[in-house]
Every structure is written in C-alpha cells, then in structure tokens.
Amino acid sequence: MNFDEIIERRGTHSMKWDMMEPIYGVPTEDGIPMWVADMDFRPPDCVTQAVRAMADHGIYGYFGDDTDYKAAIGWWMQTRHGWDVDPDWIFTTHGLVNGTGLCVDAFTEPGDGVVLFTPVYHAFARVIRAAGRRVVECPLVNANGRYEMDFAAYDALMTGEERMVILCSPHNPGGRVWTRKELQGVADFARRHDLVLVSDEIHHDLVFPGQDHIVMDTVDDGVRDRLVMMTATTKSFNIAGTHLGNVIIPDPDLRARFAGRMGALGISPNSFGMAMATAAYSAEGAAWIDALVAYLDGNRQLFDAGVNAIPGLSSMALQSTYLAWVDFAGTGMDRAEFTARVEENARIAVNHGPTFGTGGEGFLRFNLATPRSRVQEAVERLQKAFADLQ
Ligand SMILES: Cc1ncc(COP(=O)(O)O)c(C=O)c1O
C-alpha cells in the first residue's frame, strides 16, 4: 500500500485522465483530473491476484455460481456495517447507475415523479429523465456549510404523483454521513407519501474517523417493505471499470418486480468483476480500506486548509467520500469566471455544480483520491489562480 506512488494513467483509456481534454479542455500533459469519482491508486493485492489467477488460467467463459460472491458480501456487511444480508436478497447489476435505472423501470411508470434531495449525484437525474420520469427536487438546506433536510418543506412539495425517492447515503456531494434521526426522517417521509425508498450507499466504506455510517435497513423495520439498498465494491476498492453493483432487496414483492426487469433485459455478471469483488471483501481488503481512509483523511485536511485560506472559497467539511464540494459564491464572481480560473488558469478538471441539481450553482466538485503531492500541487495552482483575492 503506497498511496503516494504516482502511477501513469494517461493513455490507458481512463475516463478521468484521457477524457479530461476532450470534455473540459484541460490539457492532458499537465492538467490535474479531479472530476469523475475514481482513484489514482491500485486496489489491494488480493484483487490484483484474483485478476492474475484468471489471466493465468486463460479461459474466459460465462460466469456461474455466485455463492462465494454472496458469502463475501454477507461477511463484509456483517463485519463492517453490522447488517445481516440474506443471499437471496442480492441482485448483481452492471453497476449502480444501471441499478438506479432498473429501479426506476421496475417501480415507476412514465410520467411519475422521483424525489431527489439536491444537490446530489448527477446520474440520478440523468437516468430518471432518460426514462421519461420526472425529477422532483427537494433542496437540501445549506446550514453554515453542512447539508440538512427540511421535511416540512418537502411535504409541501409532494403532489401525490411521486412514486420513488432516491437517497444518497453517505451523501455525494457534500460528504454528509446522515444521522439516525435524519435517516428515520427519510423513512417516515417515504412512508407518508407511499414512496419506494432507494438508498444508494456506494460511499459507505469511505467514512472518516468520528463518523458512523448507519445502514438504512437497520434504521426502521417498518420501512423494509418499500426499501431497496444499493452497495458496491467499485467505489471502495477503485474497481469501477468492472461495472458491478449490488441491489439488495429484503421485500419479496419488490424483489419479484426487480427480478422481472433483470430477466427481461438479460442482465448477468461479468466474471472478472465477480472475482475481483469476492477477493476485495476480505480481511486483506478491510485492512486496505482502513489505510485508504486514513490517507484520504490527510488529503482532505491538506486540501481544506489550502482552499479555505483563499478568501471567498469554502470547502465543505467532508464526513465521508473523497469528493470535496467547494463553494465559490463568496468570490462574487459569476460561474463562468470561477470555472475558467480553475480549468484554464489552474488546469484542473472538476465536476460543475449545476449538474448536481438545485443548490449546486455556486459550486465545483474536486476529487481528492490521488497521491498527496498532486493534491498539494492543485492547492498551489488554485491559490495562484485566485491570488488577486488574497
Ligand atoms: C452515489 C453514487 N452512486 C453510483 C455511482 C456510480 O456507480 P456505478 O459506477 O456502479 O454505476 C456513483 C459514482 O460516483 C455515486 O457517487
């Protein structure tokens, strides 16, 4: 585990590195890609060994028998998250954007409303709209740099035509680890408005010291009959290219509906992803995650100290995730200007706030999962790009 190691990713068909110039115009030679959420680190050795063993064997036929995979999930959820998962509840999708699309397809009809607490991970709205459903935005409250929920306001926004709510827990962007009380509020809200509750917990392993992620299924027994849980190895272990996600559904009726869509679309897992994920959910994987989180904690402290020292910039205090959410409103600049300073002057590719929905307008999102020297370089470039504010 050497998270300081600089590993060349240019020219490897990496979306983060090789699409930075075509998408953002940030030059490949000396740009710093801090946008899409993958990490510039190798996964634990156990994952690489699993790929090697498959390559050594050299036959790449259809995957069969997910008993070991599901046992690994069960072990991980029990030991790391205090959550008991029945293997029969688990579906393996082509990642969690795919899982989200399948939920929209299985549990709503065209024209139905799907509720999002915005700003939130941009693919949710993209998938909902592409499926001909309506995004119903419930804006989070930015209470002095910390996102909170206001259920009285959200109740007033409901029309009776909403069928589903998607929660991002922990939250991307902003990094909130929701408290039990907040999660109970979401469960009550879903019940009050008769919504299927999809809880995307893909960031649940990347939680900083002092925070305690609570699995939605453990919050309230009464919400199980409307609950869909989503988890994955991909974000935790940096294996997003495997395109593998878990959609975990305790309720038999919801499960049957979801199984119907999986069957209709012929979705089945890829063998490399299954081997890597099974290897990752292990004691070795757990030790690696602990070291990773400690490293990311150092990165966020370095980034926040450097960025918050620039007058007008404010980086939200992350409780989880490696995705810093920086508020530029205090600069008094319009969006085009602060974005140009980051992309053209600092040569850093970032995610643009408005893609996350209402509330994201004055923000840019920075991915900090890269060797610390690169985070340091990014901070120095930002300080230079906004030097006139000092
Ligand atoms: C909340 C959330 N869900 C899902 C994903 C992506 O999932 P996948 O790569 O499995 O489609 C991301 C990626 O950043 C995310 O932040």
mmCIF file of N, CA, C and O in Angstrom, residues 128-219:
data_model
loop_
_atom_site.group_PDB
_atom_site.id
_atom_site.type_symbol
_atom_site.label_atom_id
_atom_site.label_comp_id
_atom_site.label_asym_id
_atom_site.label_seq_id
_atom_site.Cartn_x
_atom_site.Cartn_y
_atom_site.Cartn_z
ATOM 1 N N ILE A 128 -33.321 9.223 -14.512
ATOM 2 C CA ILE A 128 -34.773 9.424 -14.308
ATOM 3 C C ILE A 128 -35.376 10.089 -15.546
ATOM 4 O O ILE A 128 -36.407 9.658 -16.070
ATOM 5 N N ARG A 129 -34.703 11.147 -16.010
ATOM 6 C CA ARG A 129 -35.241 11.897 -17.169
ATOM 7 C C ARG A 129 -35.166 11.053 -18.438
ATOM 8 O O ARG A 129 -36.098 11.049 -19.240
ATOM 9 N N ALA A 130 -34.082 10.317 -18.604
ATOM 10 C CA ALA A 130 -33.939 9.489 -19.809
ATOM 11 C C ALA A 130 -35.038 8.431 -19.871
ATOM 12 O O ALA A 130 -35.433 7.997 -20.957
ATOM 13 N N ALA A 131 -35.532 8.029 -18.698
ATOM 14 C CA ALA A 131 -36.589 7.013 -18.654
ATOM 15 C C ALA A 131 -37.985 7.631 -18.769
ATOM 16 O O ALA A 131 -38.991 6.927 -18.634
ATOM 17 N N GLY A 132 -38.045 8.949 -18.986
ATOM 18 C CA GLY A 132 -39.347 9.605 -19.166
ATOM 19 C C GLY A 132 -40.099 9.813 -17.872
ATOM 20 O O GLY A 132 -41.315 9.993 -17.866
ATOM 21 N N ARG A 133 -39.379 9.802 -16.737
ATOM 22 C CA ARG A 133 -39.989 10.125 -15.455
ATOM 23 C C ARG A 133 -39.587 11.556 -15.087
ATOM 24 O O ARG A 133 -38.696 12.143 -15.714
ATOM 25 N N ARG A 134 -40.205 12.105 -14.054
ATOM 26 C CA ARG A 134 -39.939 13.488 -13.646
ATOM 27 C C ARG A 134 -39.066 13.531 -12.396
ATOM 28 O O ARG A 134 -39.327 12.780 -11.453
ATOM 29 N N VAL A 135 -38.076 14.413 -12.418
ATOM 30 C CA VAL A 135 -37.273 14.632 -11.210
ATOM 31 C C VAL A 135 -38.013 15.629 -10.330
ATOM 32 O O VAL A 135 -38.395 16.705 -10.788
ATOM 33 N N VAL A 136 -38.250 15.249 -9.083
ATOM 34 C CA VAL A 136 -38.867 16.163 -8.123
ATOM 35 C C VAL A 136 -37.779 16.538 -7.121
ATOM 36 O O VAL A 136 -37.318 15.696 -6.341
ATOM 37 N N GLU A 137 -37.330 17.779 -7.192
ATOM 38 C CA GLU A 137 -36.208 18.205 -6.362
ATOM 39 C C GLU A 137 -36.679 18.651 -4.983
ATOM 40 O O GLU A 137 -37.565 19.501 -4.869
ATOM 41 N N CYS A 138 -36.072 18.070 -3.963
ATOM 42 C CA CYS A 138 -36.244 18.545 -2.594
ATOM 43 C C CYS A 138 -34.896 19.113 -2.172
ATOM 44 O O CYS A 138 -33.971 18.334 -1.840
ATOM 45 N N PRO A 139 -34.748 20.429 -2.207
ATOM 46 C CA PRO A 139 -33.421 21.011 -1.961
ATOM 47 C C PRO A 139 -32.953 20.823 -0.515
ATOM 48 O O PRO A 139 -33.718 21.071 0.426
ATOM 49 N N LEU A 140 -31.709 20.402 -0.365
ATOM 50 C CA LEU A 140 -31.104 20.327 0.966
ATOM 51 C C LEU A 140 -30.866 21.753 1.461
ATOM 52 O O LEU A 140 -30.718 22.678 0.661
ATOM 53 N N VAL A 141 -30.826 21.881 2.767
ATOM 54 C CA VAL A 141 -30.565 23.193 3.363
ATOM 55 C C VAL A 141 -29.074 23.274 3.670
ATOM 56 O O VAL A 141 -28.521 22.388 4.326
ATOM 57 N N ASN A 142 -28.426 24.316 3.157
ATOM 58 C CA ASN A 142 -27.009 24.511 3.455
ATOM 59 C C ASN A 142 -26.907 25.345 4.739
ATOM 60 O O ASN A 142 -27.003 26.564 4.720
ATOM 61 N N ALA A 143 -26.763 24.623 5.873
ATOM 62 C CA ALA A 143 -26.735 25.292 7.183
ATOM 63 C C ALA A 143 -25.280 25.518 7.573
ATOM 64 O O ALA A 143 -24.633 24.611 8.106
ATOM 65 N N ASN A 144 -24.767 26.686 7.243
ATOM 66 C CA ASN A 144 -23.360 27.028 7.540
ATOM 67 C C ASN A 144 -22.388 25.952 7.063
ATOM 68 O O ASN A 144 -21.538 25.484 7.817
ATOM 69 N N GLY A 145 -22.549 25.535 5.804
ATOM 70 C CA GLY A 145 -21.595 24.592 5.233
ATOM 71 C C GLY A 145 -21.870 23.143 5.589
ATOM 72 O O GLY A 145 -20.962 22.304 5.497
ATOM 73 N N ARG A 146 -23.085 22.827 5.958
ATOM 74 C CA ARG A 146 -23.447 21.432 6.263
ATOM 75 C C ARG A 146 -24.856 21.208 5.723
ATOM 76 O O ARG A 146 -25.773 21.975 6.026
ATOM 77 N N TYR A 147 -25.029 20.170 4.910
ATOM 78 C CA TYR A 147 -26.354 19.913 4.344
ATOM 79 C C TYR A 147 -27.275 19.274 5.381
ATOM 80 O O TYR A 147 -26.882 18.344 6.088
ATOM 81 N N GLU A 148 -28.495 19.807 5.422
ATOM 82 C CA GLU A 148 -29.519 19.250 6.309
ATOM 83 C C GLU A 148 -30.826 19.109 5.540
ATOM 84 O O GLU A 148 -30.967 19.670 4.457
ATOM 85 N N MET A 149 -31.759 18.355 6.099
ATOM 86 C CA MET A 149 -33.040 18.130 5.422
ATOM 87 C C MET A 149 -34.161 18.891 6.128
ATOM 88 O O MET A 149 -34.121 19.065 7.346
ATOM 89 N N ASP A 150 -35.146 19.290 5.337
ATOM 90 C CA ASP A 150 -36.291 20.036 5.888
ATOM 91 C C ASP A 150 -37.572 19.336 5.418
ATOM 92 O O ASP A 150 -38.134 19.666 4.375
ATOM 93 N N PHE A 151 -38.022 18.355 6.204
ATOM 94 C CA PHE A 151 -39.136 17.510 5.738
ATOM 95 C C PHE A 151 -40.460 18.256 5.655
ATOM 96 O O PHE A 151 -41.294 17.915 4.818
ATOM 97 N N ALA A 152 -40.640 19.279 6.481
ATOM 98 C CA ALA A 152 -41.900 20.051 6.386
ATOM 99 C C ALA A 152 -41.967 20.706 5.010
ATOM 100 O O ALA A 152 -43.021 20.693 4.341
ATOM 101 N N ALA A 153 -40.846 21.258 4.559
ATOM 102 C CA ALA A 153 -40.822 21.888 3.233
ATOM 103 C C ALA A 153 -41.032 20.827 2.143
ATOM 104 O O ALA A 153 -41.746 21.061 1.159
ATOM 105 N N TYR A 154 -40.453 19.655 2.333
ATOM 106 C CA TYR A 154 -40.574 18.604 1.304
ATOM 107 C C TYR A 154 -42.016 18.081 1.227
ATOM 108 O O TYR A 154 -42.526 17.811 0.141
ATOM 109 N N ASP A 155 -42.652 17.954 2.387
ATOM 110 C CA ASP A 155 -44.057 17.510 2.392
ATOM 111 C C ASP A 155 -44.900 18.436 1.521
ATOM 112 O O ASP A 155 -45.765 17.985 0.766
ATOM 113 N N ALA A 156 -44.614 19.744 1.623
ATOM 114 C CA ALA A 156 -45.413 20.731 0.884
ATOM 115 C C ALA A 156 -45.189 20.615 -0.630
ATOM 116 O O ALA A 156 -46.021 21.076 -1.419
ATOM 117 N N LEU A 157 -44.073 20.012 -1.025
ATOM 118 C CA LEU A 157 -43.772 19.884 -2.468
ATOM 119 C C LEU A 157 -44.429 18.653 -3.112
ATOM 120 O O LEU A 157 -44.481 18.536 -4.331
ATOM 121 N N MET A 158 -44.907 17.730 -2.282
ATOM 122 C CA MET A 158 -45.446 16.470 -2.822
ATOM 123 C C MET A 158 -46.840 16.692 -3.416
ATOM 124 O O MET A 158 -47.667 17.389 -2.829
ATOM 125 N N THR A 159 -47.071 16.056 -4.567
ATOM 126 C CA THR A 159 -48.356 16.237 -5.258
ATOM 127 C C THR A 159 -49.199 14.962 -5.256
ATOM 128 O O THR A 159 -50.316 14.956 -5.750
ATOM 129 N N GLY A 160 -48.610 13.863 -4.789
ATOM 130 C CA GLY A 160 -49.312 12.580 -4.852
ATOM 131 C C GLY A 160 -48.946 11.794 -6.113
ATOM 132 O O GLY A 160 -49.373 10.651 -6.274
ATOM 133 N N GLU A 161 -48.154 12.405 -6.991
ATOM 134 C CA GLU A 161 -47.761 11.686 -8.210
ATOM 135 C C GLU A 161 -46.322 11.190 -8.137
ATOM 136 O O GLU A 161 -45.743 10.774 -9.139
ATOM 137 N N GLU A 162 -45.743 11.241 -6.937
ATOM 138 C CA GLU A 162 -44.386 10.742 -6.759
ATOM 139 C C GLU A 162 -44.467 9.262 -6.370
ATOM 140 O O GLU A 162 -45.365 8.865 -5.633
ATOM 141 N N ARG A 163 -43.539 8.473 -6.892
ATOM 142 C CA ARG A 163 -43.570 7.027 -6.594
ATOM 143 C C ARG A 163 -42.298 6.540 -5.916
ATOM 144 O O ARG A 163 -42.256 5.437 -5.382
ATOM 145 N N MET A 164 -41.224 7.322 -6.014
ATOM 146 C CA MET A 164 -39.942 6.814 -5.520
ATOM 147 C C MET A 164 -39.110 7.974 -4.977
ATOM 148 O O MET A 164 -39.246 9.111 -5.442
ATOM 149 N N VAL A 165 -38.264 7.669 -3.997
ATOM 150 C CA VAL A 165 -37.283 8.644 -3.525
ATOM 151 C C VAL A 165 -35.920 7.950 -3.526
ATOM 152 O O VAL A 165 -35.815 6.785 -3.142
ATOM 153 N N ILE A 166 -34.901 8.663 -4.019
ATOM 154 C CA ILE A 166 -33.547 8.100 -4.007
ATOM 155 C C ILE A 166 -32.699 8.919 -3.038
ATOM 156 O O ILE A 166 -32.544 10.129 -3.191
ATOM 157 N N LEU A 167 -32.162 8.213 -2.051
ATOM 158 C CA LEU A 167 -31.292 8.846 -1.052
ATOM 159 C C LEU A 167 -29.851 8.465 -1.358
ATOM 160 O O LEU A 167 -29.569 7.308 -1.672
ATOM 161 N N CYS A 168 -28.953 9.405 -1.232
ATOM 162 C CA CYS A 168 -27.522 9.119 -1.372
ATOM 163 C C CYS A 168 -26.935 9.172 0.035
ATOM 164 O O CYS A 168 -26.914 10.227 0.664
ATOM 165 N N SER A 169 -26.479 8.024 0.536
ATOM 166 C CA SER A 169 -26.084 7.901 1.946
ATOM 167 C C SER A 169 -24.849 7.006 2.083
ATOM 168 O O SER A 169 -24.958 5.806 1.859
ATOM 169 N N PRO A 170 -23.690 7.563 2.442
ATOM 170 C CA PRO A 170 -23.384 8.964 2.650
ATOM 171 C C PRO A 170 -23.609 9.793 1.382
ATOM 172 O O PRO A 170 -23.675 9.238 0.296
ATOM 173 N N HIS A 171 -23.659 11.107 1.597
ATOM 174 C CA HIS A 171 -24.106 11.978 0.516
ATOM 175 C C HIS A 171 -22.966 12.430 -0.390
ATOM 176 O O HIS A 171 -21.903 12.834 0.063
ATOM 177 N N ASN A 172 -23.235 12.374 -1.675
ATOM 178 C CA ASN A 172 -22.351 12.918 -2.713
ATOM 179 C C ASN A 172 -23.169 13.946 -3.471
ATOM 180 O O ASN A 172 -24.196 13.569 -4.050
ATOM 181 N N PRO A 173 -22.797 15.217 -3.530
ATOM 182 C CA PRO A 173 -21.580 15.796 -2.932
ATOM 183 C C PRO A 173 -21.895 16.380 -1.555
ATOM 184 O O PRO A 173 -23.049 16.466 -1.159
ATOM 185 N N GLY A 174 -20.851 16.784 -0.865
ATOM 186 C CA GLY A 174 -21.010 17.418 0.446
ATOM 187 C C GLY A 174 -20.555 16.498 1.565
ATOM 188 O O GLY A 174 -20.231 16.946 2.654
ATOM 189 N N GLY A 175 -20.575 15.173 1.276
ATOM 190 C CA GLY A 175 -19.977 14.206 2.188
ATOM 191 C C GLY A 175 -20.696 13.978 3.502
ATOM 192 O O GLY A 175 -20.116 13.431 4.439
ATOM 193 N N ARG A 176 -21.972 14.373 3.602
ATOM 194 C CA ARG A 176 -22.667 14.130 4.865
ATOM 195 C C ARG A 176 -22.829 12.635 5.137
ATOM 196 O O ARG A 176 -23.202 11.864 4.249
ATOM 197 N N VAL A 177 -22.590 12.258 6.401
ATOM 198 C CA VAL A 177 -22.995 10.939 6.910
ATOM 199 C C VAL A 177 -24.271 11.214 7.688
ATOM 200 O O VAL A 177 -24.237 11.875 8.732
ATOM 201 N N TRP A 178 -25.381 10.772 7.172
ATOM 202 C CA TRP A 178 -26.675 11.114 7.783
ATOM 203 C C TRP A 178 -26.798 10.459 9.153
ATOM 204 O O TRP A 178 -26.394 9.307 9.339
ATOM 205 N N THR A 179 -27.391 11.177 10.083
ATOM 206 C CA THR A 179 -27.594 10.638 11.436
ATOM 207 C C THR A 179 -28.808 9.694 11.435
ATOM 208 O O THR A 179 -29.629 9.707 10.511
ATOM 209 N N ARG A 180 -28.920 8.927 12.511
ATOM 210 C CA ARG A 180 -30.074 8.022 12.626
ATOM 211 C C ARG A 180 -31.385 8.821 12.563
ATOM 212 O O ARG A 180 -32.344 8.403 11.928
ATOM 213 N N LYS A 181 -31.378 9.978 13.195
ATOM 214 C CA LYS A 181 -32.600 10.802 13.205
ATOM 215 C C LYS A 181 -32.939 11.253 11.769
ATOM 216 O O LYS A 181 -34.115 11.236 11.360
ATOM 217 N N GLU A 182 -31.933 11.661 11.033
ATOM 218 C CA GLU A 182 -32.181 12.104 9.656
ATOM 219 C C GLU A 182 -32.679 10.933 8.799
ATOM 220 O O GLU A 182 -33.606 11.086 7.996
ATOM 221 N N LEU A 183 -32.055 9.759 8.991
ATOM 222 C CA LEU A 183 -32.471 8.587 8.210
ATOM 223 C C LEU A 183 -33.893 8.175 8.575
ATOM 224 O O LEU A 183 -34.690 7.797 7.709
ATOM 225 N N GLN A 184 -34.195 8.286 9.872
ATOM 226 C CA GLN A 184 -35.571 7.988 10.297
ATOM 227 C C GLN A 184 -36.540 8.962 9.620
ATOM 228 O O GLN A 184 -37.637 8.584 9.197
ATOM 229 N N GLY A 185 -36.102 10.212 9.486
ATOM 230 C CA GLY A 185 -36.920 11.223 8.806
ATOM 231 C C GLY A 185 -37.181 10.849 7.357
ATOM 232 O O GLY A 185 -38.304 11.008 6.856
ATOM 233 N N VAL A 186 -36.163 10.315 6.688
ATOM 234 C CA VAL A 186 -36.332 9.901 5.288
ATOM 235 C C VAL A 186 -37.298 8.714 5.212
ATOM 236 O O VAL A 186 -38.185 8.668 4.355
ATOM 237 N N ALA A 187 -37.132 7.753 6.141
ATOM 238 C CA ALA A 187 -38.027 6.580 6.156
ATOM 239 C C ALA A 187 -39.473 7.019 6.384
ATOM 240 O O ALA A 187 -40.399 6.556 5.694
ATOM 241 N N ASP A 188 -39.684 7.931 7.331
ATOM 242 C CA ASP A 188 -41.043 8.423 7.623
ATOM 243 C C ASP A 188 -41.613 9.156 6.407
ATOM 244 O O ASP A 188 -42.788 9.007 6.065
ATOM 245 N N PHE A 189 -40.760 9.958 5.761
ATOM 246 C CA PHE A 189 -41.175 10.715 4.569
ATOM 247 C C PHE A 189 -41.623 9.741 3.460
ATOM 248 O O PHE A 189 -42.676 9.926 2.837
ATOM 249 N N ALA A 190 -40.840 8.684 3.265
ATOM 250 C CA ALA A 190 -41.179 7.695 2.226
ATOM 251 C C ALA A 190 -42.523 7.034 2.539
ATOM 252 O O ALA A 190 -43.363 6.822 1.660
ATOM 253 N N ARG A 191 -42.740 6.731 3.820
ATOM 254 C CA ARG A 191 -43.994 6.079 4.238
ATOM 255 C C ARG A 191 -45.179 7.025 4.078
ATOM 256 O O ARG A 191 -46.226 6.653 3.566
ATOM 257 N N ARG A 192 -44.957 8.296 4.504
ATOM 258 C CA ARG A 192 -46.043 9.293 4.434
ATOM 259 C C ARG A 192 -46.543 9.468 3.008
ATOM 260 O O ARG A 192 -47.713 9.665 2.769
ATOM 261 N N HIS A 193 -45.621 9.388 2.057
ATOM 262 C CA HIS A 193 -46.001 9.673 0.669
ATOM 263 C C HIS A 193 -46.026 8.398 -0.189
ATOM 264 O O HIS A 193 -46.087 8.488 -1.411
ATOM 265 N N ASP A 194 -45.970 7.252 0.490
ATOM 266 C CA ASP A 194 -46.054 5.949 -0.173
ATOM 267 C C ASP A 194 -45.042 5.818 -1.320
ATOM 268 O O ASP A 194 -45.398 5.497 -2.459
ATOM 269 N N LEU A 195 -43.770 6.059 -0.995
ATOM 270 C CA LEU A 195 -42.704 6.015 -1.999
ATOM 271 C C LEU A 195 -41.823 4.788 -1.793
ATOM 272 O O LEU A 195 -41.550 4.403 -0.645
ATOM 273 N N VAL A 196 -41.361 4.201 -2.887
ATOM 274 C CA VAL A 196 -40.282 3.217 -2.783
ATOM 275 C C VAL A 196 -39.028 3.995 -2.408
ATOM 276 O O VAL A 196 -38.744 5.060 -2.988
ATOM 277 N N LEU A 197 -38.303 3.494 -1.420
ATOM 278 C CA LEU A 197 -37.102 4.194 -0.946
ATOM 279 C C LEU A 197 -35.849 3.457 -1.430
ATOM 280 O O LEU A 197 -35.593 2.325 -1.023
ATOM 281 N N VAL A 198 -35.107 4.104 -2.315
ATOM 282 C CA VAL A 198 -33.849 3.539 -2.810
ATOM 283 C C VAL A 198 -32.713 4.232 -2.065
ATOM 284 O O VAL A 198 -32.590 5.454 -2.128
ATOM 285 N N SER A 199 -31.910 3.451 -1.347
ATOM 286 C CA SER A 199 -30.813 4.019 -0.568
ATOM 287 C C SER A 199 -29.490 3.615 -1.215
ATOM 288 O O SER A 199 -29.073 2.458 -1.133
ATOM 289 N N ASP A 200 -28.857 4.567 -1.889
ATOM 290 C CA ASP A 200 -27.582 4.303 -2.570
ATOM 291 C C ASP A 200 -26.466 4.535 -1.554
ATOM 292 O O ASP A 200 -26.180 5.672 -1.192
ATOM 293 N N GLU A 201 -25.843 3.433 -1.106
ATOM 294 C CA GLU A 201 -24.823 3.522 -0.053
ATOM 295 C C GLU A 201 -23.446 3.171 -0.605
ATOM 296 O O GLU A 201 -22.594 2.617 0.100
ATOM 297 N N ILE A 202 -23.200 3.542 -1.849
ATOM 298 C CA ILE A 202 -21.944 3.176 -2.525
ATOM 299 C C ILE A 202 -20.716 3.758 -1.813
ATOM 300 O O ILE A 202 -19.634 3.184 -1.890
ATOM 301 N N HIS A 203 -20.883 4.882 -1.100
ATOM 302 C CA HIS A 203 -19.730 5.511 -0.437
ATOM 303 C C HIS A 203 -19.570 5.049 1.016
ATOM 304 O O HIS A 203 -18.785 5.636 1.768
ATOM 305 N N HIS A 204 -20.285 4.006 1.422
ATOM 306 C CA HIS A 204 -20.358 3.677 2.854
ATOM 307 C C HIS A 204 -19.057 3.206 3.497
ATOM 308 O O HIS A 204 -18.940 3.215 4.711
ATOM 309 N N ASP A 205 -18.082 2.772 2.684
ATOM 310 C CA ASP A 205 -16.812 2.335 3.287
ATOM 311 C C ASP A 205 -15.846 3.499 3.490
ATOM 312 O O ASP A 205 -14.826 3.337 4.168
ATOM 313 N N LEU A 206 -16.138 4.637 2.881
ATOM 314 C CA LEU A 206 -15.190 5.757 2.885
ATOM 315 C C LEU A 206 -15.667 6.842 3.843
ATOM 316 O O LEU A 206 -16.027 7.949 3.457
ATOM 317 N N VAL A 207 -15.685 6.466 5.117
ATOM 318 C CA VAL A 207 -16.237 7.329 6.157
ATOM 319 C C VAL A 207 -15.109 7.715 7.116
ATOM 320 O O VAL A 207 -14.340 6.858 7.556
ATOM 321 N N PHE A 208 -15.000 9.012 7.409
ATOM 322 C CA PHE A 208 -13.854 9.498 8.173
ATOM 323 C C PHE A 208 -14.016 9.261 9.676
ATOM 324 O O PHE A 208 -15.139 9.110 10.177
ATOM 325 N N PRO A 209 -12.863 9.232 10.388
ATOM 326 C CA PRO A 209 -12.886 8.965 11.823
ATOM 327 C C PRO A 209 -13.869 9.881 12.548
ATOM 328 O O PRO A 209 -13.991 11.067 12.211
ATOM 329 N N GLY A 210 -14.584 9.299 13.504
ATOM 330 C CA GLY A 210 -15.544 10.089 14.282
ATOM 331 C C GLY A 210 -16.953 10.018 13.713
ATOM 332 O O GLY A 210 -17.894 10.488 14.335
ATOM 333 N N GLN A 211 -17.086 9.442 12.516
ATOM 334 C CA GLN A 211 -18.408 9.331 11.890
ATOM 335 C C GLN A 211 -18.841 7.874 11.875
ATOM 336 O O GLN A 211 -18.000 6.988 11.784
ATOM 337 N N ASP A 212 -20.145 7.651 11.901
ATOM 338 C CA ASP A 212 -20.660 6.295 11.933
ATOM 339 C C ASP A 212 -21.756 6.168 10.874
ATOM 340 O O ASP A 212 -22.834 6.742 11.030
ATOM 341 N N HIS A 213 -21.451 5.442 9.801
ATOM 342 C CA HIS A 213 -22.478 5.261 8.771
ATOM 343 C C HIS A 213 -23.536 4.276 9.268
ATOM 344 O O HIS A 213 -23.202 3.202 9.767
ATOM 345 N N ILE A 214 -24.797 4.620 9.098
ATOM 346 C CA ILE A 214 -25.889 3.737 9.526
ATOM 347 C C ILE A 214 -26.616 3.231 8.284
ATOM 348 O O ILE A 214 -27.059 4.023 7.441
ATOM 349 N N VAL A 215 -26.698 1.920 8.165
ATOM 350 C CA VAL A 215 -27.368 1.291 7.028
ATOM 351 C C VAL A 215 -28.877 1.541 7.134
ATOM 352 O O VAL A 215 -29.468 1.304 8.193
ATOM 353 N N MET A 216 -29.476 1.990 6.050
ATOM 354 C CA MET A 216 -30.913 2.327 6.106
ATOM 355 C C MET A 216 -31.749 1.141 6.572
ATOM 356 O O MET A 216 -32.702 1.315 7.335
ATOM 357 N N ASP A 217 -31.366 -0.066 6.170
ATOM 358 C CA ASP A 217 -32.175 -1.228 6.548
ATOM 359 C C ASP A 217 -32.168 -1.484 8.057
ATOM 360 O O ASP A 217 -33.021 -2.221 8.560
ATOM 361 N N THR A 218 -31.198 -0.896 8.765
ATOM 362 C CA THR A 218 -31.134 -1.117 10.219
ATOM 363 C C THR A 218 -31.831 0.010 10.989
ATOM 364 O O THR A 218 -31.866 -0.019 12.220
ATOM 365 N N VAL A 219 -32.347 1.001 10.281
ATOM 366 C CA VAL A 219 -32.921 2.170 10.947
ATOM 367 C C VAL A 219 -34.341 1.900 11.437
ATOM 368 O O VAL A 219 -34.731 2.315 12.518
#
